[in-house]
CSV table of C-alpha atoms and ligand atoms in Angstrom, one decimal:
chain,number,residue,atom,x,y,z
A,244,MET,CA,-58.6,14.9,116.6
A,245,ILE,CA,-56.3,17.8,116.0
A,246,PRO,CA,-54.5,18.6,119.3
A,247,ILE,CA,-55.3,22.0,120.8
A,248,GLU,CA,-51.7,23.1,120.4
A,249,LEU,CA,-52.1,23.3,116.7
A,250,TYR,CA,-54.9,25.9,117.0
A,251,ILE,CA,-52.7,27.8,119.4
A,252,ALA,CA,-49.9,27.7,116.9
A,253,HIS,CA,-52.3,29.0,114.2
A,254,ARG,CA,-53.2,31.9,116.4
A,255,GLN,CA,-49.5,32.7,117.2
A,256,GLN,CA,-48.5,32.5,113.5
A,257,PHE,CA,-51.4,34.8,112.6
A,258,ALA,CA,-50.6,37.2,115.4
A,259,LEU,CA,-47.0,37.5,114.3
A,260,GLN,CA,-48.1,38.5,110.9
A,261,MET,CA,-50.5,41.1,112.2
A,262,LYS,CA,-47.6,42.9,113.8
A,263,LYS,CA,-49.6,45.5,115.7
A,264,GLY,CA,-53.4,45.8,115.9
A,265,VAL,CA,-56.5,44.0,116.8
A,266,ALA,CA,-58.2,41.1,114.9
A,267,ILE,CA,-61.9,40.4,115.3
A,268,ILE,CA,-63.0,36.9,114.0
A,269,PRO,CA,-66.6,36.0,114.8
A,270,THR,CA,-67.8,32.5,114.2
A,271,ALA,CA,-70.9,31.7,112.0
A,272,ALA,CA,-74.4,32.6,113.2
A,273,GLU,CA,-77.1,30.0,113.8
A,274,ARG,CA,-79.6,30.2,111.0
A,275,LEU,CA,-83.3,29.7,111.4
A,276,ARG,CA,-84.9,27.3,109.0
A,277,ASN,CA,-88.5,28.1,110.1
A,278,ARG,CA,-90.1,29.2,113.4
A,279,ASP,CA,-87.8,27.8,116.1
A,280,SER,CA,-86.0,25.2,114.0
A,281,HIS,CA,-82.5,25.8,112.9
A,282,TYR,CA,-80.3,24.6,110.0
A,283,PRO,CA,-77.6,22.2,111.3
A,284,TYR,CA,-75.0,24.4,112.8
A,285,ARG,CA,-71.6,24.8,111.1
A,286,PHE,CA,-68.9,27.1,112.6
A,287,ASP,CA,-67.0,29.6,110.6
A,288,SER,CA,-63.9,28.0,109.0
A,289,TYR,CA,-61.6,30.9,109.8
A,290,PHE,CA,-62.7,31.0,113.4
A,291,TYR,CA,-62.4,27.2,113.8
A,292,TYR,CA,-58.9,27.3,112.2
A,293,LEU,CA,-57.8,29.6,115.0
A,294,THR,CA,-59.7,28.1,117.9
A,295,GLY,CA,-60.9,24.6,117.4
A,296,PHE,CA,-64.1,25.9,119.2
A,297,CYS,CA,-67.3,24.6,117.7
A,298,GLU,CA,-70.0,26.5,119.6
A,299,PRO,CA,-72.1,29.3,118.1
A,300,GLU,CA,-72.1,32.8,119.5
A,301,ALA,CA,-68.4,33.1,119.9
A,302,VAL,CA,-65.8,35.7,118.8
A,303,LEU,CA,-62.0,35.5,118.8
A,304,VAL,CA,-60.1,38.7,119.4
A,305,ILE,CA,-56.4,38.9,119.1
A,306,VAL,CA,-54.4,41.9,120.3
A,307,ALA,CA,-50.9,41.9,118.9
A,308,ASP,CA,-48.0,44.2,119.5
A,309,ILE,CA,-44.9,42.8,117.9
A,310,ASP,CA,-42.7,45.6,119.4
A,311,ARG,CA,-43.4,44.4,122.9
A,312,SER,CA,-43.7,40.7,121.9
A,313,SER,CA,-47.1,40.8,123.5
A,314,TYR,CA,-50.1,38.9,122.3
A,315,ARG,CA,-53.6,38.5,123.9
A,316,HIS,CA,-55.8,35.7,122.6
A,317,ILE,CA,-59.3,36.4,123.9
A,318,LEU,CA,-62.4,34.4,123.4
A,319,PHE,CA,-65.9,35.7,123.9
A,320,CYS,CA,-68.4,32.8,124.3
A,321,ARG,CA,-71.7,31.8,125.7
A,322,ASP,CA,-72.0,31.6,129.5
A,323,LYS,CA,-72.7,28.3,131.2
A,324,ASP,CA,-76.5,28.0,131.5
A,325,GLU,CA,-78.0,25.1,133.2
A,326,THR,CA,-81.5,25.7,131.8
A,327,ARG,CA,-80.3,26.0,128.2
A,328,GLU,CA,-78.0,23.0,128.7
A,329,ILE,CA,-81.0,20.9,129.7
A,330,TRP,CA,-82.5,21.8,126.3
A,331,ASP,CA,-79.6,22.1,123.9
A,332,GLY,CA,-76.7,20.3,125.6
A,333,PHE,CA,-73.3,21.1,127.0
A,334,ARG,CA,-71.6,24.5,126.6
A,335,TYR,CA,-68.1,25.3,127.8
A,336,GLY,CA,-68.6,28.7,129.3
A,337,PRO,CA,-65.7,31.1,129.6
A,338,GLU,CA,-63.9,29.4,132.4
A,339,ALA,CA,-63.7,25.9,130.9
A,340,ALA,CA,-63.1,27.3,127.4
A,341,LYS,CA,-60.0,29.2,128.6
A,342,GLU,CA,-58.6,26.0,130.2
A,343,THR,CA,-59.5,23.7,127.4
A,344,PHE,CA,-58.7,25.8,124.4
A,345,GLY,CA,-55.6,27.7,125.7
A,346,PHE,CA,-56.8,31.3,125.5
A,347,ASP,CA,-55.2,34.0,127.6
A,348,GLU,CA,-58.6,35.5,128.5
A,349,THR,CA,-62.2,34.5,128.1
A,350,TYR,CA,-65.3,36.5,128.7
A,351,PRO,CA,-69.1,36.0,128.3
A,352,ILE,CA,-70.3,37.0,124.8
A,353,SER,CA,-72.6,39.5,126.5
A,354,LYS,CA,-69.5,41.7,127.4
A,355,LEU,CA,-68.5,42.1,123.7
A,356,ASP,CA,-70.1,45.5,123.1
A,357,GLU,CA,-68.8,46.8,126.4
A,358,MET,CA,-65.2,45.7,125.9
A,359,LEU,CA,-64.4,46.0,122.2
A,360,PRO,CA,-64.1,49.8,122.1
A,361,ASP,CA,-61.5,49.7,124.8
A,362,LEU,CA,-59.7,46.9,123.0
A,363,LEU,CA,-59.7,48.9,119.8
A,364,ALA,CA,-58.5,52.2,121.4
A,365,ASN,CA,-55.1,53.4,120.2
A,366,GLN,CA,-54.6,50.4,118.0
A,367,PRO,CA,-53.3,51.3,114.5
A,368,THR,CA,-54.9,48.5,112.5
A,369,LEU,CA,-58.1,46.5,112.7
A,370,TYR,CA,-58.0,43.1,111.1
A,371,PHE,CA,-61.6,42.2,110.1
A,372,SER,CA,-63.2,40.8,107.0
A,373,LEU,CA,-65.7,43.3,105.9
A,374,GLY,CA,-68.6,42.2,103.7
A,375,GLN,CA,-69.1,38.7,105.0
A,376,ASP,CA,-72.0,39.5,107.3
A,377,ALA,CA,-73.9,42.9,107.3
A,378,GLY,CA,-74.7,42.5,111.1
A,379,TRP,CA,-71.0,42.2,112.1
A,380,ASP,CA,-70.1,45.1,109.7
A,381,VAL,CA,-72.5,47.4,111.5
A,382,ARG,CA,-71.4,46.2,115.0
A,383,VAL,CA,-67.7,46.7,114.3
A,384,THR,CA,-68.4,50.1,112.8
A,385,ASN,CA,-70.3,51.1,116.0
A,386,TRP,CA,-67.3,50.0,118.1
A,387,ILE,CA,-65.0,52.1,116.0
A,388,ASN,CA,-67.3,55.1,116.3
A,389,ARG,CA,-67.4,54.7,120.1
A,390,VAL,CA,-63.6,54.9,120.1
A,391,ARG,CA,-63.7,58.0,117.8
A,392,GLU,CA,-66.0,59.7,120.3
A,393,GLN,CA,-63.1,59.7,122.7
A,394,VAL,CA,-60.8,61.6,120.4
A,395,ARG,CA,-60.7,64.7,122.6
A,396,ASN,CA,-59.5,62.6,125.4
A,397,GLY,CA,-56.5,61.7,123.3
A,398,VAL,CA,-57.7,58.3,122.2
A,399,ALA,CA,-57.2,57.2,118.6
A,400,ALA,CA,-59.3,54.8,116.6
A,401,PRO,CA,-57.7,52.4,114.1
A,402,ASN,CA,-56.9,54.2,110.9
A,403,GLU,CA,-56.6,51.1,108.8
A,404,VAL,CA,-58.7,48.1,108.3
A,405,GLN,CA,-57.1,45.0,106.8
A,406,ASP,CA,-58.9,41.9,105.6
A,407,SER,CA,-58.1,39.2,108.1
A,408,HIS,CA,-58.9,36.6,105.5
A,409,VAL,CA,-56.0,37.6,103.3
A,410,LEU,CA,-53.4,36.4,105.9
A,411,LEU,CA,-55.5,33.4,106.9
A,412,ASP,CA,-56.2,32.2,103.4
A,413,GLU,CA,-52.5,31.9,102.8
A,414,MET,CA,-52.0,30.0,106.1
A,415,ARG,CA,-54.9,27.7,105.4
A,416,LEU,CA,-53.5,26.8,102.0
A,417,PHE,CA,-50.7,24.8,103.6
A,418,LYS,CA,-51.9,21.9,105.6
A,419,SER,CA,-50.0,20.6,108.6
A,420,THR,CA,-49.3,16.9,109.3
A,421,GLU,CA,-52.2,16.9,111.7
A,422,GLU,CA,-54.6,18.5,109.2
A,423,LEU,CA,-53.5,16.1,106.5
A,424,GLN,CA,-54.2,13.2,108.8
A,425,VAL,CA,-57.8,14.4,109.4
A,426,MET,CA,-58.2,14.9,105.6
A,427,ARG,CA,-56.9,11.3,105.1
A,428,SER,CA,-59.5,10.0,107.5
A,429,ALA,CA,-62.3,12.1,105.8
A,430,ALA,CA,-61.2,10.7,102.5
A,431,GLU,CA,-61.2,7.2,103.8
A,432,ILE,CA,-64.8,7.5,105.0
A,433,SER,CA,-65.9,8.9,101.6
A,434,THR,CA,-64.1,6.2,99.7
A,435,GLU,CA,-66.0,3.7,101.8
A,436,ALA,CA,-69.2,5.5,101.0
A,437,HIS,CA,-68.5,5.3,97.3
A,438,ARG,CA,-67.7,1.6,97.5
A,439,ARG,CA,-70.9,1.1,99.3
A,440,ALA,CA,-72.9,3.0,96.7
A,441,MET,CA,-71.3,0.9,93.9
A,442,GLN,CA,-72.1,-2.3,95.7
A,443,LEU,CA,-75.7,-1.5,96.4
A,444,THR,CA,-76.8,0.3,93.3
A,445,ARG,CA,-79.4,-1.6,91.2
A,446,PRO,CA,-81.6,-0.6,88.2
A,447,GLY,CA,-85.0,0.5,89.5
A,448,MET,CA,-83.7,2.3,92.6
A,449,ARG,CA,-84.2,6.0,92.9
A,450,GLU,CA,-81.2,8.4,93.1
A,451,TYR,CA,-82.2,9.3,96.7
A,452,GLU,CA,-81.9,5.7,97.8
A,453,VAL,CA,-78.2,5.7,96.7
A,454,GLU,CA,-77.8,9.1,98.4
A,455,ALA,CA,-79.1,7.5,101.6
A,456,GLU,CA,-76.4,4.8,101.4
A,457,LEU,CA,-73.7,7.6,101.1
A,458,LEU,CA,-75.1,9.4,104.2
A,459,HIS,CA,-75.3,6.1,106.0
A,460,ALA,CA,-71.6,5.5,105.4
A,461,PHE,CA,-70.7,9.0,106.4
A,462,ARG,CA,-72.4,8.9,109.7
A,463,GLN,CA,-71.6,5.3,110.4
A,464,HIS,CA,-68.0,6.1,110.4
A,465,GLY,CA,-68.3,9.3,112.4
A,466,ALA,CA,-68.3,12.1,109.8
A,467,GLN,CA,-70.5,14.9,111.1
A,468,ALA,CA,-72.1,15.8,107.7
A,469,PRO,CA,-71.7,15.8,104.0
A,470,ALA,CA,-69.1,18.5,103.0
A,471,TYR,CA,-71.6,19.7,100.3
A,472,THR,CA,-74.9,18.5,98.9
A,473,SER,CA,-74.4,15.1,97.3
A,474,ILE,CA,-74.9,14.8,93.6
A,475,VAL,CA,-76.4,11.5,92.6
A,476,ALA,CA,-77.1,11.8,88.9
A,477,GLY,CA,-78.3,8.9,86.7
A,478,GLY,CA,-78.2,9.0,82.9
A,479,ALA,CA,-78.8,12.5,81.4
A,480,ASN,CA,-78.8,14.1,84.9
A,481,ALA,CA,-75.0,13.7,85.0
A,482,CYS,CA,-74.9,16.4,82.3
A,483,VAL,CA,-76.3,18.9,84.9
A,484,LEU,CA,-73.2,19.9,86.7
A,485,HIS,CA,-74.8,20.8,90.0
A,486,TYR,CA,-77.7,18.3,89.9
A,487,ILE,CA,-78.9,17.8,93.5
A,488,GLU,CA,-82.5,16.9,93.0
A,489,ASN,CA,-81.6,13.2,93.3
A,490,SER,CA,-85.1,11.9,92.7
A,491,ALA,CA,-85.0,10.1,89.4
A,492,GLU,CA,-85.3,6.3,88.8
A,493,LEU,CA,-82.0,4.6,87.9
A,494,LYS,CA,-82.2,2.8,84.6
A,495,ALA,CA,-80.2,-0.3,83.4
A,496,GLY,CA,-77.9,0.8,80.6
A,497,ASP,CA,-77.3,4.3,82.1
A,498,LEU,CA,-74.3,5.6,84.0
A,499,LEU,CA,-74.6,7.0,87.5
A,500,LEU,CA,-72.4,9.9,88.5
A,501,ILE,CA,-71.9,10.4,92.2
A,502,ASP,CA,-70.1,13.5,93.6
A,503,ALA,CA,-70.2,13.1,97.3
A,504,GLY,CA,-67.8,13.6,100.2
A,505,CYS,CA,-68.1,13.9,104.0
A,506,GLU,CA,-66.8,16.5,106.4
A,507,LEU,CA,-64.9,15.1,109.3
A,508,ASN,CA,-63.9,17.4,112.2
A,509,GLY,CA,-64.2,20.4,110.0
A,510,TYR,CA,-62.3,19.1,107.0
A,511,ALA,CA,-63.9,18.2,103.6
A,512,SER,CA,-63.4,15.4,101.2
A,513,ASP,CA,-64.7,15.6,97.7
A,514,ILE,CA,-65.0,12.5,95.4
A,515,THR,CA,-66.7,11.8,92.2
A,516,ARG,CA,-67.1,8.4,90.7
A,517,THR,CA,-69.1,7.4,87.6
A,518,PHE,CA,-70.2,3.8,87.1
A,519,PRO,CA,-72.8,1.7,85.1
A,520,ILE,CA,-76.0,1.2,87.0
A,521,ASN,CA,-76.2,-2.4,85.9
A,522,GLY,CA,-72.5,-3.0,86.6
A,523,LYS,CA,-71.3,-3.2,83.0
A,524,PHE,CA,-70.1,-0.3,80.8
A,525,LYS,CA,-71.5,-0.1,77.2
A,526,ALA,CA,-68.9,0.5,74.5
A,527,ALA,CA,-69.5,4.3,74.1
A,528,GLN,CA,-69.7,4.8,77.8
A,529,LYS,CA,-66.4,2.9,78.2
A,530,ASP,CA,-64.8,5.1,75.5
A,531,ILE,CA,-65.8,8.3,77.3
A,532,TYR,CA,-65.0,6.9,80.7
A,533,GLN,CA,-61.5,5.8,79.8
A,534,LEU,CA,-60.8,9.1,78.1
A,535,VAL,CA,-61.8,11.0,81.3
A,536,LEU,CA,-59.7,8.5,83.3
A,537,ALA,CA,-56.7,9.0,81.1
A,538,ALA,CA,-57.1,12.8,81.5
A,539,GLN,CA,-57.4,12.5,85.2
A,540,GLU,CA,-54.3,10.3,85.4
A,541,ALA,CA,-52.3,12.9,83.3
A,542,ALA,CA,-53.5,15.7,85.6
A,543,ILE,CA,-52.6,13.8,88.7
A,544,ALA,CA,-49.1,13.1,87.3
A,545,ALA,CA,-48.7,16.9,86.9
A,546,VAL,CA,-49.4,17.5,90.6
A,547,LYS,CA,-45.9,18.0,92.0
A,548,PRO,CA,-43.9,20.8,93.6
A,549,GLY,CA,-42.7,23.4,91.1
A,550,ASN,CA,-45.5,22.8,88.6
A,551,SER,CA,-48.0,25.5,88.4
A,552,TRP,CA,-51.6,25.4,89.5
A,553,ASP,CA,-52.6,25.3,85.8
A,554,ASP,CA,-50.4,22.4,84.8
A,555,PRO,CA,-52.8,19.6,85.9
A,556,HIS,CA,-55.7,21.4,84.1
A,557,GLN,CA,-53.6,21.7,80.9
A,558,ALA,CA,-52.6,18.1,81.1
A,559,ALA,CA,-56.2,16.9,81.4
A,560,LEU,CA,-57.4,19.3,78.7
A,561,HIS,CA,-54.9,18.1,76.1
A,562,VAL,CA,-55.9,14.4,76.7
A,563,LEU,CA,-59.6,15.3,76.6
A,564,VAL,CA,-59.4,17.4,73.5
A,565,GLN,CA,-57.5,14.7,71.6
A,566,GLY,CA,-60.2,12.3,72.6
A,567,PHE,CA,-63.0,14.7,71.6
A,568,ILE,CA,-61.3,14.9,68.1
A,569,ASP,CA,-60.8,11.1,67.9
A,570,PHE,CA,-64.5,10.5,68.7
A,571,GLY,CA,-65.8,13.0,66.2
A,572,LEU,CA,-67.1,15.4,68.9
A,573,CYS,CA,-64.7,18.2,67.9
A,574,GLN,CA,-62.9,18.9,64.6
A,575,GLY,CA,-59.5,20.3,63.9
A,576,SER,CA,-56.2,20.1,65.7
A,577,VAL,CA,-55.8,20.0,69.5
A,578,ASP,CA,-54.4,23.5,69.6
A,579,ALA,CA,-57.1,24.9,67.4
A,580,VAL,CA,-59.9,23.3,69.5
A,581,ILE,CA,-58.3,24.7,72.7
A,582,GLU,CA,-57.8,28.1,71.1
A,583,SER,CA,-61.4,28.3,69.9
A,584,ALA,CA,-62.7,26.9,73.3
A,585,ASP,CA,-64.9,24.5,71.2
A,586,TYR,CA,-64.2,21.8,73.8
A,587,LYS,CA,-66.3,23.8,76.3
A,588,ARG,CA,-69.4,22.2,74.8
A,589,PHE,CA,-68.3,19.0,76.6
A,590,TYR,CA,-65.9,20.2,79.3
A,591,MET,CA,-66.9,23.5,80.7
A,592,HIS,CA,-65.2,23.6,84.2
A,593,ARG,CA,-61.7,23.6,85.4
A,594,THR,CA,-59.9,20.6,86.7
A,595,GLY,CA,-59.9,21.2,90.4
A,596,HIS,CA,-59.8,23.5,93.4
A,597,TRP,CA,-58.1,23.8,96.8
A,598,LEU,CA,-59.6,21.5,99.4
A,599,GLY,CA,-59.5,21.8,103.2
A,600,LEU,CA,-61.9,23.2,105.8
A,601,ASP,CA,-64.1,24.3,102.9
A,602,VAL,CA,-64.8,22.1,99.9
A,603,HIS,CA,-63.7,25.0,97.7
A,604,ASP,CA,-61.0,26.0,100.1
A,605,ALA,CA,-59.2,29.2,100.9
A,606,GLY,CA,-56.2,30.3,98.9
A,607,ASP,CA,-55.3,32.3,95.8
A,608,TYR,CA,-54.8,30.5,92.5
A,609,LYS,CA,-52.7,33.3,91.0
A,610,GLN,CA,-50.0,35.5,92.4
A,611,ASN,CA,-49.0,38.7,90.6
A,612,GLY,CA,-51.1,37.6,87.7
A,613,GLU,CA,-49.4,34.3,87.3
A,614,TRP,CA,-50.7,30.8,88.3
A,615,ARG,CA,-49.0,30.0,91.6
A,616,LEU,CA,-46.6,27.1,91.9
A,617,LEU,CA,-47.6,23.9,93.8
A,618,GLN,CA,-45.9,23.4,97.1
A,619,PRO,CA,-45.8,20.6,99.6
A,620,GLY,CA,-48.8,20.8,102.0
A,621,MET,CA,-51.3,22.1,99.4
A,622,THR,CA,-54.3,19.9,98.9
A,623,LEU,CA,-56.5,20.0,95.8
A,624,THR,CA,-59.0,18.1,93.8
A,625,VAL,CA,-58.4,16.7,90.4
A,626,GLU,CA,-61.7,16.3,88.6
A,627,PRO,CA,-61.9,16.3,84.8
A,628,GLY,CA,-65.1,15.4,83.2
A,629,CYS,CA,-67.0,15.1,79.9
A,630,TYR,CA,-70.7,15.9,79.5
A,631,ILE,CA,-72.4,15.3,76.2
A,632,ARG,CA,-75.8,16.7,75.6
A,633,PRO,CA,-77.8,15.7,72.5
A,634,ALA,CA,-77.0,17.9,69.5
A,635,ASP,CA,-77.1,17.6,65.8
A,636,ASN,CA,-73.4,17.3,65.2
A,637,VAL,CA,-72.7,14.9,68.1
A,638,PRO,CA,-72.7,11.1,67.4
A,639,GLN,CA,-75.8,9.7,68.9
A,640,GLU,CA,-74.1,6.9,70.8
A,641,PHE,CA,-72.6,9.5,73.1
A,642,TRP,CA,-75.8,11.4,73.9
A,643,ASN,CA,-76.5,12.0,77.6
A,644,ILE,CA,-73.3,10.4,78.7
A,645,GLY,CA,-71.9,12.4,81.7
A,646,VAL,CA,-68.6,11.3,83.3
A,647,ARG,CA,-66.5,13.0,86.0
A,648,ILE,CA,-63.7,11.4,88.0
A,649,GLU,CA,-62.5,13.3,91.1
A,650,ASP,CA,-59.8,12.5,93.6
A,651,ASP,CA,-58.3,14.5,96.5
A,652,VAL,CA,-54.6,15.0,96.2
A,653,ALA,CA,-52.0,16.4,98.5
A,654,VAL,CA,-48.8,17.8,97.2
A,655,THR,CA,-45.8,16.1,98.9
A,656,PRO,CA,-42.1,17.0,98.8
A,657,THR,CA,-41.5,14.5,96.0
A,658,GLY,CA,-44.8,14.6,94.1
A,659,HIS,CA,-48.2,13.8,95.4
A,660,GLU,CA,-50.4,11.6,97.5
A,661,VAL,CA,-53.9,10.6,96.3
A,662,LEU,CA,-55.9,10.6,99.5
A,663,THR,CA,-58.9,9.0,97.8
A,664,ALA,CA,-57.1,6.2,96.0
A,665,ALA,CA,-59.2,3.5,97.6
A,666,ALA,CA,-62.3,4.4,95.7
A,667,PRO,CA,-62.3,2.1,92.7
A,668,LYS,CA,-61.9,3.8,89.3
A,669,SER,CA,-60.5,1.5,86.6
A,670,VAL,CA,-63.2,-0.1,84.5
A,671,MET,CA,-62.1,-3.5,85.7
A,672,GLU,CA,-62.2,-2.6,89.4
A,673,ILE,CA,-65.6,-1.1,89.1
A,674,GLU,CA,-67.1,-4.0,87.1
A,675,GLU,CA,-65.6,-6.5,89.6
A,676,LEU,CA,-66.9,-4.7,92.7
A,677,MET,CA,-70.4,-4.4,91.2
A,678,GLN,CA,-70.7,-8.0,90.2
B,914,LIG,N1,-68.4,18.7,94.8
B,914,LIG,C1,-68.1,20.0,94.4
B,914,LIG,C2,-67.0,20.0,93.5
B,914,LIG,O1,-66.6,19.0,93.0
B,914,LIG,O2,-66.4,21.1,93.3
B,915,LIG,MN1,-64.6,19.2,93.6
B,916,LIG,MN1,-67.0,17.1,93.8
């Protein structure tokens, strides 16, 4: 678990950057699935990053005034309610939330509309992320209008709205030691799930049976949920990048691509492994697999401080394109194939994304129009692939082969740490494990 002091430190760091103004950060709403059944609840990542508080119906308000070195960290949350707790379980209530989560003040969420206009009065800047939720946009606008109504009493409304996510995205990009430790644990559970899937997969099973094994491993080891819908794609289904139907029968002689990772205490892991359903790669499958693996290794080697975000992608791309030419999938020189983007018939996505509280995590990829440089504390995925759909000018032995290999990597002061290294990925490791 992340100690509460870390969330307090996040709030302080954010408040210092706000300088003077009020930030309003609501958590996510509960969503109805049908009638009175809800989707599983997941808090808002920004709110969680600043609070560690997991309950719905909560709003963080920070009032910062750097001139006076004064900061008020205020939580609005649900009241204690014995009746609701009998039905839905424990809730902190303002008093215990204040104590447990280290807020300066806490109030019942029912006080929000009453108190916010006063909190916004005479503040120069509102930090709020417009456009995330229409309901919150309207509510915040109403609070501002209530302040404006007092103009003749000498009260001023904020004259500037800044997107709170801009500051928070940059903070979230750099993981602390504690966050990295949670991400290591999430990665460990997911690697265990992939090992389990490799060991239990047999021809004749359905994709969803393998998905069930992944979910089993996630929950057995304490992960709260998958970080995203698992992709369990046998044979040609692996060429559908976001295949989530997971219903087809697994056939001997086909590959199985699994892209699955758990969420642990808010943090995502994201692993892809591709392996033969009957435990033994065929020659053409092995060719493509080893090409993607070589591309992934080249990309991982390029993850180090000072390299740019684009360097791992370029490293993977050059290896892949050379392979596409060698296997007769593309014609011409590496540079010409990259220039014409002909490789996109087989590799149509980029090589990774930031990883953290969200599977596609917060943080800019470019700064001032340039790919940003990698720095210690950043965490990203490295996930090249190759997807070969049947086509006239494509050698038939490669048809319907889809391979992706994805690891989670942290940038360290001297290079990188692969958080998901324990998931087998060499041909030999996979074939041995599946025997
Ligand atoms: N599993 C989502 C992704 O790999 O980006
Ligand atoms: Mn990914
Ligand atoms: Mn993935």
